[in-house]
């Protein structure tokens, strides 16, 4: 059995994270952890009680699952609405103890949905949605203001783990309270990750079944533990999987690192493929549809030929 | 170094080759050699002198090359017009001796072009083009008359070798005079053959440079020697490479084994991709064009995603 390649995400110590410093450390568009950045009073003030008091009356949408590994492909979770106060109370309870109040299972796990005020139209913006705590947060704006897309609250219960996926925008994950484990894979690992859309069907990258997913052995895993105050840069297209090790509060910032016109303007999550990529996908869907009525052997042959054409374009451009 | 997989094309002895017998031996659409079939008086009568007398006044188009391995991709040959008498005289000369009259090289090789009477519009039909010798030939019609596409004269000088390619129609190669070596690869070997269009860039499948073409080591070679009177079935999509071991005369018969509407009606050679396949290719070309203006890393990523989509459709259909 092939030993899977594993790397650490590099850590840079810095108090100040501005656009210039950020650019100097990310010219290769690889992940990096900035540690020691002054992110404001949230680092000291935020805990379950403070947040419940300050913003507890907001209603939130959450994922609820009896399993710690959320599975988007097979939907092993429900969406529920709940007050943030109640959500924080449940999520911050000591892990391992059964919940007194629950939706489906006394050991159920939670993960906040990242939604704007008007779910279908607005992107999330922590400052707008939670003005009560906005001044606690000193977010690092490492990009031009007009490229800002969204800032998203991430509150998770201990052990909850989000599916491996990629986003099309650059992204800073600012860990504020609690610890997380992050696993990343470079964009070139796409062929080894068994995607459905933007998500991998491999739910546990630390214990993948290689007889079911043999190509996964060729992937290169970047793995690190995030501590409170850590800011990790997740470049667009890098696959990532995040697990809360305890009650965890974080904020994500997404921005459009490419020409804004390239992004789908109906995208509220920042994970829809770029406009040209969606068009390309349509071209391939049409191609497959054209072949659909041929006998299986012909369909397979001409599909192989299309793959070969695409592969040739890869080697041509590199 | 991986040892390349090699097989013999099976041989069936039979005097009579009709549609029913043919179907019974080719239900798996694999190549097969029919030996001993009565193909008419051509087997005894045809030689260089007879053919020069009977049809020598016809003008033909030929490939001329100083190299034995014709290379369509790099065009190492010229097209010339010449009388069939002269063509036969040169092609049937004892191999190794320099030609007295030649176009480019006293050791040049020849291969007849397969063209109809009106080069751009008509498909080749041996009976129509060469009525003088039509009655010598007893061609095996193993398909309904309305599926017939073309019959093509193949006259080649010793050592000349045609590029590895596939055709989209089923095909019988009827060896009449001289010996040939035929190498075939199944359609599923497409990813290993470094195609440009319908042709492999590997000119010598017996001595391929595996450092340049590493995937070729995964191909499965079917190899056989064809003797006068042999009829080899070359199923549509099977790659084939044919070398004349001496002065060689053969006839090919192509027919539309699928619904006739699926074939490109501007195709005079029988090697244009099926209409749905050409449409599929256009879809993929559009897809690549859509990605063209993205930064290289994004283009590569979304191309990998398209490949992965096509590969998923393959495993879905099998």
XYZ file of C-alpha atoms in Angstrom:
636
model
C 0.000 0.000 0.000
C 1.301 3.395 -0.986
C 2.058 5.716 1.940
C 0.102 8.916 1.521
C 2.131 12.073 1.253
C 1.603 14.489 4.170
C 2.812 18.024 4.833
C 2.447 20.741 7.459
C 0.959 24.100 6.532
C 3.714 26.647 7.193
C 3.229 29.087 10.087
C 4.335 32.735 10.011
C 4.430 34.823 13.171
C 3.269 38.408 12.679
C 1.296 41.013 14.603
C 0.220 42.937 11.553
C -1.413 41.373 8.520
C -1.934 43.937 5.779
C -2.240 43.527 2.037
C 1.469 44.042 1.382
C 2.637 41.514 3.938
C -0.026 39.071 2.813
C 1.009 39.397 -0.830
C 4.662 38.876 0.065
C 3.860 35.565 1.741
C 1.310 34.160 -0.699
C 2.715 34.823 -4.151
C 2.716 31.068 -4.775
C -0.918 30.800 -3.725
C -0.185 28.093 -1.172
C -1.841 27.848 2.229
C -0.167 29.525 5.163
C -1.067 30.162 8.808
C -0.554 33.645 10.233
C -0.118 33.456 14.001
C -0.040 36.315 16.486
C -2.086 38.797 14.430
C -4.035 41.389 16.438
C -7.635 40.508 15.585
C -9.220 42.745 18.253
C -10.812 42.281 21.663
C -12.774 39.210 20.531
C -9.743 37.090 21.410
C -10.193 37.868 25.108
C -13.883 38.726 25.363
C -15.592 36.037 23.335
C -16.879 32.965 25.094
C -20.231 31.169 25.133
C -21.795 33.412 27.790
C -20.653 36.684 26.234
C -21.867 35.723 22.761
C -25.191 34.391 24.089
C -25.761 37.702 25.864
C -24.628 39.920 23.017
C -26.226 38.257 19.986
C -28.308 35.400 21.437
C -31.616 36.762 20.172
C -30.683 36.301 16.508
C -32.347 33.398 14.786
C -29.933 31.136 12.875
C -30.105 28.224 10.464
C -28.020 25.231 11.418
C -26.985 21.778 10.271
C -27.974 19.045 12.713
C -26.579 15.538 12.392
C -26.324 12.460 14.542
C -22.920 11.899 12.974
C -19.858 14.053 13.454
C -18.843 13.887 9.807
C -21.330 15.895 7.801
C -22.072 14.274 4.471
C -23.502 16.631 1.899
C -23.651 14.005 -0.819
C -25.779 11.617 1.210
C -27.347 14.386 3.329
C -26.906 12.889 6.774
C -28.111 16.120 8.382
C -31.164 18.317 8.747
C -31.480 22.069 8.530
C -33.110 23.644 11.582
C -33.849 27.158 12.827
C -32.951 28.033 16.382
C -32.016 31.080 18.440
C -28.313 31.749 18.594
C -28.536 31.663 22.397
C -29.897 28.134 22.348
C -27.472 27.115 19.613
C -24.506 28.372 21.626
C -25.786 26.714 24.783
C -26.020 23.346 23.095
C -22.802 23.623 21.132
C -20.717 24.717 24.081
C -21.846 21.974 26.393
C -19.038 19.672 27.554
C -18.465 17.100 24.813
C -19.538 13.535 25.460
C -22.498 14.433 27.705
C -25.973 13.867 26.267
C -27.949 16.992 25.427
C -31.105 17.616 27.436
C -32.779 19.297 24.507
C -32.074 18.026 21.042
C -33.666 17.561 17.608
C -32.819 13.976 16.685
C -30.165 12.540 19.007
C -28.828 13.467 22.446
C -25.326 13.349 20.942
C -26.154 15.284 17.792
C -23.585 17.643 16.238
C -24.114 21.176 15.008
C -22.688 23.406 12.350
C -23.915 26.915 11.567
C -25.096 27.713 8.054
C -23.418 30.673 6.445
C -26.255 32.813 5.241
C -26.919 36.496 4.752
C -29.874 38.401 6.188
C -32.025 37.527 3.155
C -31.042 33.904 2.666
C -31.369 33.729 -1.099
C -30.021 37.095 -2.095
C -27.581 38.485 0.399
C -24.170 37.227 1.202
C -23.128 36.913 4.823
C -21.468 39.914 6.441
C -20.616 39.548 10.110
C -20.386 43.279 10.674
C -23.818 43.962 9.188
C -25.562 40.980 10.691
C -24.078 41.296 14.172
C -23.466 45.008 14.774
C -23.546 44.300 18.535
C -20.115 42.643 18.389
C -18.686 44.255 15.280
C -16.223 46.415 17.182
C -14.745 43.346 18.912
C -13.440 42.168 15.568
C -10.442 43.572 13.772
C -10.620 41.701 10.473
C -7.521 41.682 8.296
C -8.396 43.274 4.949
C -5.666 41.874 2.756
C -7.411 42.874 -0.489
C -9.030 45.941 -2.099
C -12.355 46.833 -0.535
C -14.207 46.307 -3.838
C -13.098 42.679 -3.909
C -14.726 41.848 -0.575
C -17.353 39.120 -0.922
C -18.490 37.923 2.493
C -17.573 37.369 6.112
C -19.147 34.355 7.712
C -19.615 33.227 11.282
C -18.516 29.653 11.943
C -19.782 28.244 15.203
C -19.447 24.507 15.612
C -19.994 21.928 18.295
C -17.098 19.689 19.414
C -16.195 17.009 16.896
C -18.285 18.327 14.010
C -16.431 17.982 10.734
C -17.320 19.658 7.458
C -16.995 17.853 4.119
C -13.905 18.349 2.004
C -14.688 20.957 -0.642
C -13.208 23.843 -2.572
C -14.339 27.443 -2.956
C -13.745 29.630 -5.978
C -12.687 32.638 -3.916
C -9.698 33.290 -1.769
C -10.477 32.868 1.869
C -9.073 33.632 5.322
C -10.306 31.483 8.182
C -9.875 33.403 11.434
C -9.999 31.097 14.413
C -11.206 33.026 17.481
C -12.251 30.593 20.159
C -11.413 26.892 20.432
C -9.195 24.656 18.331
C -9.659 23.163 14.917
C -7.955 20.618 12.769
C -7.663 21.579 9.125
C -6.766 19.252 6.277
C -6.088 20.665 2.816
C -5.304 19.266 -0.627
C -3.856 21.192 -3.573
C -6.077 21.855 -6.638
C -4.003 19.375 -8.656
C -5.286 16.589 -6.369
C -8.743 16.908 -7.920
C -8.434 13.575 -9.782
C -7.801 11.758 -6.474
C -10.636 13.179 -4.382
C -13.745 11.578 -5.898
C -15.692 14.807 -6.260
C -19.374 15.329 -6.618
C -19.647 18.954 -7.646
C -17.337 20.867 -5.316
C -17.357 18.197 -2.606
C -15.378 15.027 -2.024
C -17.316 11.866 -1.235
C -14.457 10.828 1.060
C -15.792 11.860 4.459
C -12.813 10.989 6.608
C -9.543 11.940 4.932
C -7.618 10.463 7.865
C -9.165 7.034 7.456
C -10.223 6.729 3.846
C -11.053 3.283 2.521
C -8.366 2.875 -0.145
C -9.988 -0.229 -1.592
C -13.019 1.944 -2.369
C -10.989 5.074 -3.205
C -7.628 3.818 -4.524
C -6.673 7.094 -6.224
C -6.866 8.879 -2.897
C -3.478 7.333 -2.046
C -1.944 9.699 -4.618
C -3.237 12.828 -2.876
C -0.996 15.096 -0.789
C -2.479 15.977 2.561
C -1.662 19.290 4.250
C -2.649 19.059 7.885
C -2.429 21.489 10.784
C -3.989 22.310 14.118
C -5.446 25.810 14.346
C -5.217 27.589 17.702
C -7.256 30.608 18.817
C -5.956 33.661 16.999
C -4.636 31.685 14.014
C -5.531 32.940 10.564
C -5.232 30.405 7.774
C -5.160 31.417 4.140
C -7.190 28.977 2.046
C -6.441 29.827 -1.593
C -9.281 29.485 -4.068
C -9.515 25.898 -5.414
C -7.621 24.365 -2.509
C -9.686 21.581 -0.998
C -10.247 21.869 2.709
C -11.812 19.865 5.505
C -12.276 21.422 8.926
C -12.985 19.696 12.231
C -13.855 21.485 15.485
C -11.911 19.907 18.345
C -14.048 21.696 20.931
C -16.649 24.513 21.013
C -15.349 26.610 18.177
C -16.009 30.143 16.979
C -14.406 31.431 13.819
C -14.972 33.924 11.044
C -14.280 33.364 7.349
C -13.554 36.166 4.927
C -14.001 35.552 1.215
C -12.868 37.860 -1.530
C -12.720 37.872 -5.293
C -9.068 37.516 -6.155
C -9.842 37.425 -9.894
C -11.699 39.893 -12.110
C -15.131 40.218 -10.401
C -16.997 39.617 -13.675
C -15.698 36.021 -13.652
C -17.773 35.104 -10.613
C -21.367 33.951 -10.726
C -23.378 36.886 -9.407
C -26.112 34.614 -8.077
C -23.619 32.889 -5.823
C -24.319 33.613 -2.141
C -21.891 31.049 -0.711
C -18.866 31.720 -2.850
C -18.711 28.140 -4.034
C -20.329 28.233 -7.465
C -17.911 27.630 -10.270
C -16.571 30.627 -12.160
C -18.710 31.726 -15.113
C -16.284 30.333 -17.734
C -16.035 27.052 -15.810
C -19.805 26.694 -15.681
C -19.912 27.356 -19.426
C -17.200 24.746 -19.948
C -19.176 22.270 -17.894
C -22.208 22.903 -20.112
C -20.077 22.171 -23.162
C -19.059 18.831 -21.708
C -22.612 18.037 -20.643
C -23.722 18.697 -24.221
C -20.910 16.467 -25.435
C -22.059 13.625 -23.218
C -25.634 14.152 -24.282
C -24.624 13.975 -27.948
C -23.018 10.571 -27.337
C -25.907 9.279 -25.287
C -27.729 7.373 -28.005
C -24.692 5.594 -29.420
C -24.100 1.945 -28.557
C -22.121 1.611 -25.304
C -18.820 0.672 -26.993
C -18.967 3.742 -29.249
C -19.982 6.015 -26.393
C -17.059 4.775 -24.343
C -14.619 5.153 -27.220
C -15.597 8.702 -28.042
C -15.661 9.633 -24.355
C -12.090 8.337 -24.099
C -11.263 10.478 -27.099
C -12.730 13.570 -25.416
C -10.739 12.836 -22.263
C -7.622 12.431 -24.332
C -8.316 15.785 -26.007
C -8.655 17.506 -22.628
C -5.503 15.835 -21.331
C -3.571 17.002 -24.362
C -4.689 20.559 -23.623
C -3.321 20.174 -20.093
C 0.122 19.101 -21.211
C 0.040 21.765 -23.909
C -0.516 24.557 -21.398
C 2.007 23.430 -18.799
C 10.044 -1.830 -18.020
C 6.598 -3.277 -18.396
C 6.318 -6.047 -20.985
C 3.727 -5.117 -23.568
C 0.788 -7.423 -23.869
C 0.597 -9.206 -27.253
C -2.002 -11.467 -28.825
C -2.647 -13.302 -32.068
C -5.697 -12.503 -34.165
C -7.703 -15.738 -34.312
C -7.941 -17.545 -37.665
C -11.053 -19.363 -38.886
C -10.939 -21.663 -41.896
C -13.959 -21.429 -44.162
C -14.744 -21.569 -47.864
C -17.935 -19.608 -47.617
C -18.224 -16.256 -45.896
C -21.815 -15.057 -45.847
C -23.631 -12.717 -43.509
C -24.865 -15.452 -41.226
C -21.475 -17.100 -40.792
C -19.852 -13.715 -40.339
C -22.338 -12.692 -37.641
C -21.833 -15.964 -35.805
C -18.085 -15.323 -35.549
C -18.077 -11.610 -34.808
C -20.766 -11.086 -32.187
C -18.101 -9.746 -29.819
C -16.840 -7.314 -32.452
C -13.275 -8.561 -32.186
C -10.915 -8.965 -35.118
C -10.764 -12.315 -36.840
C -9.060 -13.704 -39.942
C -11.107 -15.791 -42.381
C -8.798 -18.102 -44.338
C -9.702 -20.256 -47.345
C -12.659 -18.197 -48.594
C -13.350 -18.358 -52.322
C -12.711 -14.777 -53.428
C -12.784 -15.507 -57.172
C -10.255 -15.930 -59.957
C -8.189 -12.947 -58.792
C -6.328 -15.269 -56.429
C -4.775 -17.075 -59.394
C -4.883 -14.484 -62.155
C -3.690 -11.318 -60.465
C -0.050 -10.400 -60.709
C 1.839 -7.256 -61.726
C 1.722 -8.012 -65.488
C -1.937 -8.969 -65.559
C -3.029 -5.892 -63.630
C -0.808 -3.570 -65.682
C -2.392 -4.950 -68.874
C -5.956 -4.927 -67.623
C -6.192 -1.585 -65.804
C -2.806 0.083 -66.428
C -4.240 3.057 -68.290
C -6.092 4.366 -65.234
C -4.568 7.396 -63.604
C -4.137 7.063 -59.846
C -3.164 9.259 -56.916
C -0.444 7.891 -54.712
C 1.541 8.600 -51.564
C 5.301 8.835 -52.213
C 7.772 8.823 -49.349
C 11.495 8.294 -48.893
C 10.642 6.540 -45.640
C 8.816 3.251 -45.293
C 6.703 4.406 -42.366
C 4.213 6.931 -43.650
C 3.686 9.735 -41.156
C 0.446 11.625 -41.653
C 1.001 13.889 -38.669
C 4.364 15.164 -39.895
C 3.534 14.554 -43.586
C 6.674 12.766 -44.655
C 5.144 12.024 -48.057
C 3.933 13.705 -51.220
C 0.824 13.073 -53.250
C 1.519 12.332 -56.935
C -0.501 11.321 -59.969
C 0.751 8.484 -62.111
C -0.624 5.814 -64.455
C -1.499 2.571 -62.743
C 0.795 0.751 -65.186
C 3.765 2.826 -64.092
C 2.724 2.587 -60.460
C 2.532 -1.195 -60.610
C 5.850 -1.392 -62.445
C 7.631 0.589 -59.743
C 5.883 -1.022 -56.780
C 6.467 -4.551 -57.970
C 10.160 -4.146 -58.617
C 12.369 -6.407 -56.487
C 12.783 -4.745 -53.099
C 16.172 -3.244 -52.241
C 17.074 -2.303 -55.828
C 17.106 1.404 -56.678
C 14.335 2.607 -58.983
C 15.350 3.914 -62.398
C 12.491 6.371 -62.446
C 11.418 7.988 -59.209
C 9.978 11.216 -57.778
C 12.238 11.967 -54.812
C 14.425 9.015 -53.933
C 15.532 5.839 -55.773
C 14.349 3.855 -52.729
C 11.055 5.672 -52.299
C 7.956 3.813 -51.082
C 4.456 3.927 -52.511
C 0.965 3.606 -51.204
C -2.175 4.060 -53.301
C -4.719 6.666 -52.230
C -8.224 5.368 -51.814
C -10.318 7.728 -53.869
C -13.486 7.579 -55.855
C -13.869 8.678 -59.462
C -14.643 12.245 -58.424
C -12.116 12.664 -55.646
C -14.113 14.993 -53.417
C -17.566 13.561 -53.793
C -17.515 9.910 -54.639
C -16.446 7.053 -52.475
C -14.234 4.364 -53.939
C -15.899 1.384 -55.548
C -13.593 -1.175 -57.122
C -16.320 -2.652 -59.310
C -17.331 0.715 -60.738
C -13.839 2.111 -61.138
C -12.251 -1.022 -62.580
C -14.972 -2.840 -64.542
C -12.207 -4.585 -66.546
C -11.365 -6.808 -63.585
C -14.642 -6.732 -61.680
C -15.549 -10.291 -62.550
C -12.253 -11.589 -61.143
C -13.393 -10.547 -57.682
C -15.902 -12.379 -55.578
C -16.279 -9.979 -52.669
C -17.907 -11.304 -49.504
C -21.033 -9.261 -48.792
C -21.494 -9.905 -45.109
C -23.964 -7.044 -44.641
C -27.170 -5.704 -46.187
C -26.603 -4.082 -49.576
C -27.888 -0.700 -48.342
C -25.109 -0.599 -45.743
C -22.309 -0.832 -48.305
C -20.010 2.195 -48.205
C -16.938 1.592 -50.348
C -14.501 -0.927 -51.738
C -10.964 0.290 -52.047
C -7.922 -0.929 -53.931
C -4.793 -1.217 -51.799
C -1.607 -1.557 -53.810
C 1.591 -1.037 -51.886
C 5.299 -1.326 -52.517
C 7.401 -3.646 -50.325
C 8.010 -2.313 -46.823
C 5.533 0.545 -46.976
C 3.691 0.881 -43.698
C 0.531 2.892 -43.065
C 0.015 4.868 -39.848
C -1.978 3.372 -37.017
C -5.512 4.707 -37.222
C -9.129 3.776 -36.699
C -12.111 3.937 -39.005
C -15.699 4.491 -37.951
C -17.068 1.757 -40.198
C -16.693 -1.979 -40.121
C -14.156 -3.182 -42.604
C -12.948 -6.334 -44.304
C -9.407 -6.301 -45.645
C -9.116 -8.889 -48.416
C -5.516 -9.768 -49.108
C -5.165 -10.920 -52.728
C -1.511 -10.856 -53.705
C 1.531 -10.675 -51.445
C 1.871 -10.755 -47.674
C 1.146 -8.178 -45.045
C 1.736 -7.719 -41.380
C -1.176 -6.283 -39.477
C -1.065 -4.873 -35.959
C -4.273 -3.946 -34.184
C -5.242 -2.380 -30.853
C -8.665 -2.493 -29.209
C -10.706 0.737 -28.979
C -10.130 0.815 -25.214
C -6.417 1.371 -25.896
C -7.177 4.885 -27.133
C -5.582 6.513 -24.050
C -2.277 4.726 -24.759
C -1.888 5.527 -28.447
C -1.119 9.264 -28.477
C -3.707 10.143 -31.096
C -3.904 13.170 -33.281
C -7.382 12.983 -34.725
C -7.854 9.380 -35.822
C -4.112 8.643 -36.119
C -1.454 7.600 -33.634
C 1.773 9.591 -33.599
C 3.610 6.345 -32.790
C 4.893 5.322 -36.219
C 6.512 2.020 -35.345
C 4.381 0.032 -32.912
C 7.051 -2.676 -32.825
C 9.776 -0.295 -31.669
C 8.049 2.563 -29.877
C 10.161 4.831 -27.727
C 8.615 4.201 -24.324
C 10.449 7.096 -22.713
C 8.607 9.362 -25.148
C 5.381 7.327 -25.104
C 5.228 5.674 -21.672
C 1.487 4.938 -21.789
C 1.992 2.830 -24.901
C 3.357 0.093 -22.632
C -0.219 -0.415 -21.399
C -1.586 -1.137 -24.876
C -2.478 -4.651 -26.050
C -1.077 -5.469 -29.436
C -2.846 -7.924 -31.757
C -0.457 -8.987 -34.459
C -0.750 -11.346 -37.405
C 0.699 -12.073 -40.789
C -1.813 -11.960 -43.627
C -1.355 -14.399 -46.496
C -2.881 -14.171 -49.989
C -6.574 -15.054 -49.703
C -6.859 -14.009 -46.062
C -9.769 -11.793 -45.116
C -9.375 -9.885 -41.898
C -12.293 -8.271 -40.131
C -11.311 -4.882 -38.735
C -14.181 -3.777 -36.518
C -15.025 -0.066 -36.460
C -12.886 1.778 -33.867
C -10.170 -0.880 -33.743
C -6.818 0.715 -34.422
C -4.808 -0.877 -37.173
C -1.407 -0.575 -38.760
C -0.624 -2.429 -41.958
C 2.776 -3.154 -43.506
C 3.316 -4.653 -46.968
C 6.004 -7.321 -46.759
C 6.313 -7.451 -50.549
C 4.375 -6.156 -53.592
C 0.908 -6.252 -52.195
C -2.550 -6.025 -53.703
C -5.619 -5.990 -51.499
C -9.175 -4.712 -51.428
C -10.943 -3.170 -48.462
C -14.702 -3.208 -48.032
C -16.293 -0.717 -45.683
C -19.879 -0.767 -44.533
C -22.083 1.118 -42.124
C -22.724 -1.263 -39.297
C -24.734 1.367 -37.385
C -27.768 3.409 -38.392
C -26.645 5.158 -41.642
C -27.819 8.577 -40.364
C -25.067 8.460 -37.724
C -22.317 8.752 -40.352
C -21.028 12.007 -41.753
C -22.403 12.155 -45.302
C -19.466 14.256 -46.505
C -17.067 11.480 -45.536
C -15.444 9.895 -48.609
C -12.818 7.861 -46.726
C -14.956 6.408 -43.956
C -12.774 7.857 -41.257
C -14.649 10.958 -40.131
C -16.068 10.670 -36.670
C -19.737 9.806 -36.319
C -22.075 12.802 -36.319
C -22.767 12.601 -32.552
C -19.034 12.256 -31.849
C -18.219 15.322 -33.930
C -20.899 17.213 -32.035
C -19.432 16.005 -28.749
C -15.998 17.150 -29.858
C -17.433 20.596 -30.579
C -18.867 20.706 -27.071
C -15.452 19.989 -25.608
C -13.776 22.495 -27.899
C -16.239 25.116 -26.687
C -15.491 24.080 -23.117
C -11.761 24.583 -23.654
C -12.377 27.899 -25.333
C -14.491 29.058 -22.383
C -11.585 28.331 -20.034
C -9.020 29.920 -22.272
C -8.842 33.333 -20.633
C -8.596 32.095 -17.072
C -5.221 32.119 -15.307
C -3.294 28.895 -15.978
C -3.922 27.379 -12.526
C -7.684 27.873 -12.847
C -7.728 26.586 -16.399
C -5.878 23.467 -15.325
C -8.140 22.924 -12.338
C -11.365 23.204 -14.293
C -9.963 21.061 -17.095
C -9.192 18.382 -14.502
C -12.752 18.748 -13.305
C -14.100 18.215 -16.837
C -11.915 15.134 -17.239
C -13.152 13.830 -13.938
C -16.758 14.405 -15.095
C -16.137 12.418 -18.284
C -14.402 9.648 -16.377
C -17.340 9.403 -13.998
C -19.642 8.977 -17.004
C -17.450 6.084 -18.173
C -17.638 4.180 -14.919
C -21.354 4.987 -14.718
C -22.062 3.373 -18.069
C -19.991 0.242 -17.638
